[in-house]
Amino acid sequence: NYSCNMESNSCEPNWDNNGFGEASDGCVGNAIKDNVYGTGTYATIATWCNAATITGHAGGIIDVSFKVKLEVWGSSSAAPASEWGSLKIYYKDGSTPSEASPGTLMYTVSSISSGCNDISFSYTPPSTVSDLRLCFLYTIGSGDNDLMIDELSIGETPLPDDYTWTGGAGDNNWNTVANWDSPSGTPASAAPTSSDNCIIASTADANITAGGACNNLTINSDATFSLQDGGPSIVVNGDLLVGGLNSSILTTAVDSIAC
């Protein structure tokens, strides 16, 4: 996890670039801001992280939050929300962004309310990011204003693990550890939870006697998945994915798959 309150005694120097500087009238204490007005070079402003300070990504979803405010130039008064333009957040991996080359687009803030705004979004990169360098690029709407950025926080939500049914325990209980292989293909050390993906492969029929939950449930082509009499149910929090016409799903009136 990474956080920056945009204070000079902390991480602010890594963001104090390209015209942005520290200001004392932030949403929480100090912040960074720059003036945007008119047309041409003054109508677009950008700031970015210019040091390898955001590391440790493990391949999951990147969660970003920050505060943003549009101020009337030369004062601490909030500008009208109608004067907002567009703020785009980009990233590069291992190289410093710039206004001309900001990187890969993660998110666009297309509107705000007047005053301080809490912005948050999640982004799934195509691969692991070893050295995350964000870039905030703002294009003017109207007016002569300052763009302020404050209280940046970056975290990671792990991607769901994939568990494959083996039926190795022989009891057909969804929650028995020995019935599953782990994401690495070795016997699992724990049964899947409601945040994990579960796969029913053609190599082992699943005739479930005691139910459970998962994120996505995938039933591969030629696989057989059934819920035995007695009322077991599988709660699927994500998607039910059936891989082909040869897949077989068998339930009774008292058994269920809940999606």
Coordinates of C-alpha atoms in Angstrom, one line a residue, residues 46-228:
A46 CA 0.0 17.5 -15.5
T47 CA 1.9 16.1 -12.5
W48 CA 3.4 12.7 -12.0
C49 CA 5.3 10.5 -9.6
N50 CA 9.0 10.8 -10.6
A51 CA 10.5 8.3 -8.3
A52 CA 10.4 4.5 -7.8
T53 CA 8.3 4.7 -4.6
I54 CA 5.2 2.7 -5.5
T55 CA 6.3 -0.9 -5.7
G56 CA 5.2 -4.3 -4.4
H57 CA 2.4 -5.1 -6.9
A58 CA 1.5 -8.7 -6.8
G59 CA -0.7 -8.8 -9.9
G60 CA -4.0 -7.9 -8.4
I61 CA -6.5 -5.0 -8.9
I62 CA -5.0 -1.6 -8.2
D63 CA -7.3 0.6 -6.0
V64 CA -6.7 4.4 -6.2
S65 CA -8.3 7.1 -4.1
F66 CA -7.6 10.8 -3.8
K67 CA -9.2 14.2 -3.2
V68 CA -9.5 16.8 -5.9
K69 CA -10.7 20.4 -5.9
L70 CA -11.0 23.1 -8.5
E71 CA -10.3 26.6 -7.0
V72 CA -10.7 30.1 -8.3
W73 CA -7.2 31.3 -9.1
G74 CA -5.6 33.4 -6.4
S75 CA -8.1 32.4 -3.7
S76 CA -9.2 29.3 -1.7
S77 CA -12.8 29.6 -3.0
A78 CA -14.2 26.7 -4.9
A79 CA -14.8 27.2 -8.6
P80 CA -18.2 26.4 -10.0
A81 CA -18.6 22.7 -10.9
S82 CA -19.7 23.8 -14.4
E83 CA -16.1 25.0 -15.1
W84 CA -14.7 21.5 -14.7
G85 CA -12.9 20.0 -17.7
S86 CA -11.5 16.5 -17.6
L87 CA -9.0 14.8 -15.3
K88 CA -7.4 11.6 -16.7
I89 CA -5.2 9.3 -14.5
Y90 CA -2.5 7.3 -16.4
Y91 CA 0.4 5.1 -15.4
K92 CA 3.7 3.9 -16.6
D93 CA 5.8 1.0 -15.3
G94 CA 9.4 1.9 -14.4
S95 CA 9.7 5.1 -16.5
T96 CA 8.7 8.6 -15.7
P97 CA 5.5 9.9 -17.3
S98 CA 5.2 13.3 -18.9
E99 CA 2.5 15.6 -20.1
A100 CA 3.3 14.6 -23.7
S101 CA 3.6 10.9 -22.9
P102 CA 1.5 10.1 -19.8
G103 CA 1.3 6.4 -20.3
T104 CA -1.7 4.0 -20.1
L105 CA -5.1 5.4 -19.2
M106 CA -6.6 4.1 -16.0
Y107 CA -9.5 6.4 -15.3
T108 CA -11.3 9.6 -16.3
V109 CA -12.9 12.1 -13.9
S110 CA -15.4 13.7 -16.2
S111 CA -17.4 15.7 -13.6
I112 CA -17.1 16.9 -9.9
S113 CA -19.2 18.9 -7.5
S114 CA -18.0 22.3 -6.2
G115 CA -15.4 22.0 -3.4
C116 CA -13.4 18.9 -2.3
N117 CA -14.3 15.7 -4.0
D118 CA -13.4 12.1 -3.0
I119 CA -12.5 10.1 -6.1
S120 CA -11.9 6.4 -6.1
F121 CA -11.5 3.8 -8.8
S122 CA -10.1 0.3 -9.4
Y123 CA -8.0 -0.8 -12.4
T124 CA -6.8 -4.2 -13.4
P125 CA -3.5 -4.0 -15.3
P126 CA -2.7 -6.6 -18.0
S127 CA 0.4 -7.7 -16.1
T128 CA 2.3 -7.2 -12.8
V129 CA 3.5 -3.6 -12.4
S130 CA 6.9 -3.5 -10.7
D131 CA 7.3 0.3 -10.5
L132 CA 4.0 2.2 -10.7
R133 CA 4.2 5.8 -11.7
L134 CA 0.9 7.7 -11.8
C135 CA 0.3 10.7 -13.9
F136 CA -2.6 13.2 -13.4
L137 CA -3.4 15.1 -16.6
Y138 CA -6.1 17.8 -16.5
T139 CA -7.6 19.6 -19.5
I140 CA -9.5 22.9 -18.9
G141 CA -13.2 23.3 -19.1
S142 CA -13.5 27.0 -18.6
G143 CA -12.4 29.8 -16.2
D144 CA -9.1 30.7 -14.6
N145 CA -8.6 28.1 -11.9
D146 CA -6.2 26.0 -9.8
L147 CA -6.4 22.3 -9.8
M148 CA -5.7 20.8 -6.4
I149 CA -4.8 17.1 -5.6
D150 CA -4.6 15.8 -2.1
E151 CA -4.6 12.6 0.1
L152 CA -3.6 10.1 -2.5
S153 CA -3.9 6.4 -1.5
I154 CA -3.0 3.3 -3.6
G155 CA -3.7 -0.3 -2.5
E156 CA -4.2 -3.7 -4.1
T157 CA -7.1 -6.2 -4.1
P158 CA -5.8 -9.7 -4.8
L159 CA -7.4 -11.5 -7.8
P160 CA -9.5 -14.5 -7.0
D161 CA -7.6 -17.8 -6.8
D162 CA -8.7 -20.7 -9.1
Y163 CA -9.5 -24.0 -7.4
T164 CA -10.1 -27.2 -9.4
W165 CA -12.3 -30.0 -8.2
T166 CA -10.6 -33.4 -7.9
G167 CA -13.0 -35.3 -5.6
G168 CA -9.9 -36.8 -4.0
A169 CA -11.5 -37.2 -0.5
G170 CA -14.4 -39.3 -2.0
D171 CA -17.1 -37.7 0.2
N172 CA -18.3 -35.2 -2.5
N173 CA -18.4 -32.4 0.1
W174 CA -17.7 -29.0 -1.4
N175 CA -15.9 -27.9 1.8
T176 CA -13.6 -30.8 2.2
V177 CA -10.0 -29.6 1.5
A178 CA -8.9 -32.9 -0.1
N179 CA -11.4 -32.5 -2.8
W180 CA -9.6 -29.6 -4.4
D181 CA -6.3 -28.7 -6.1
S182 CA -4.8 -25.3 -5.4
P183 CA -4.1 -22.7 -8.1
S184 CA -0.6 -24.1 -8.5
G185 CA -2.0 -27.5 -9.3
T186 CA -1.0 -29.1 -6.0
P187 CA -3.4 -30.3 -3.3
A188 CA -5.1 -27.4 -1.7
S189 CA -4.3 -26.4 1.9
A190 CA -7.8 -24.9 2.4
A191 CA -11.2 -25.2 0.7
P192 CA -12.3 -22.4 -1.6
T193 CA -14.2 -19.5 -0.2
S194 CA -16.8 -17.2 -1.6
S195 CA -14.1 -15.0 -3.1
D196 CA -12.3 -17.8 -5.0
N197 CA -13.1 -19.2 -8.5
C198 CA -14.0 -22.9 -8.7
I199 CA -13.5 -25.1 -11.8
I200 CA -15.2 -28.4 -12.5
A201 CA -13.0 -30.3 -14.9
S202 CA -13.8 -33.3 -17.1
T203 CA -11.2 -35.3 -15.2
A204 CA -13.4 -35.6 -12.1
D205 CA -17.2 -35.7 -11.8
A206 CA -18.6 -33.6 -9.0
N207 CA -21.7 -35.1 -7.4
I208 CA -22.0 -32.7 -4.5
T209 CA -23.5 -33.9 -1.2
A210 CA -22.8 -30.8 0.9
G211 CA -22.8 -27.3 -0.6
G212 CA -20.7 -24.1 -0.3
A213 CA -19.9 -20.9 -2.2
C214 CA -17.5 -19.5 -4.7
N215 CA -16.9 -16.4 -6.9
N216 CA -17.1 -17.7 -10.4
L217 CA -18.1 -21.3 -11.1
T218 CA -16.7 -22.8 -14.4
I219 CA -18.0 -26.2 -15.6
N220 CA -15.6 -27.3 -18.4
S221 CA -16.6 -29.1 -21.6
D222 CA -17.3 -32.8 -20.9
A223 CA -17.5 -32.2 -17.2
T224 CA -20.4 -33.5 -15.0
F225 CA -21.7 -31.4 -12.0
S226 CA -24.6 -32.6 -9.9
L227 CA -26.2 -31.7 -6.6
Q228 CA -27.4 -34.9 -4.8

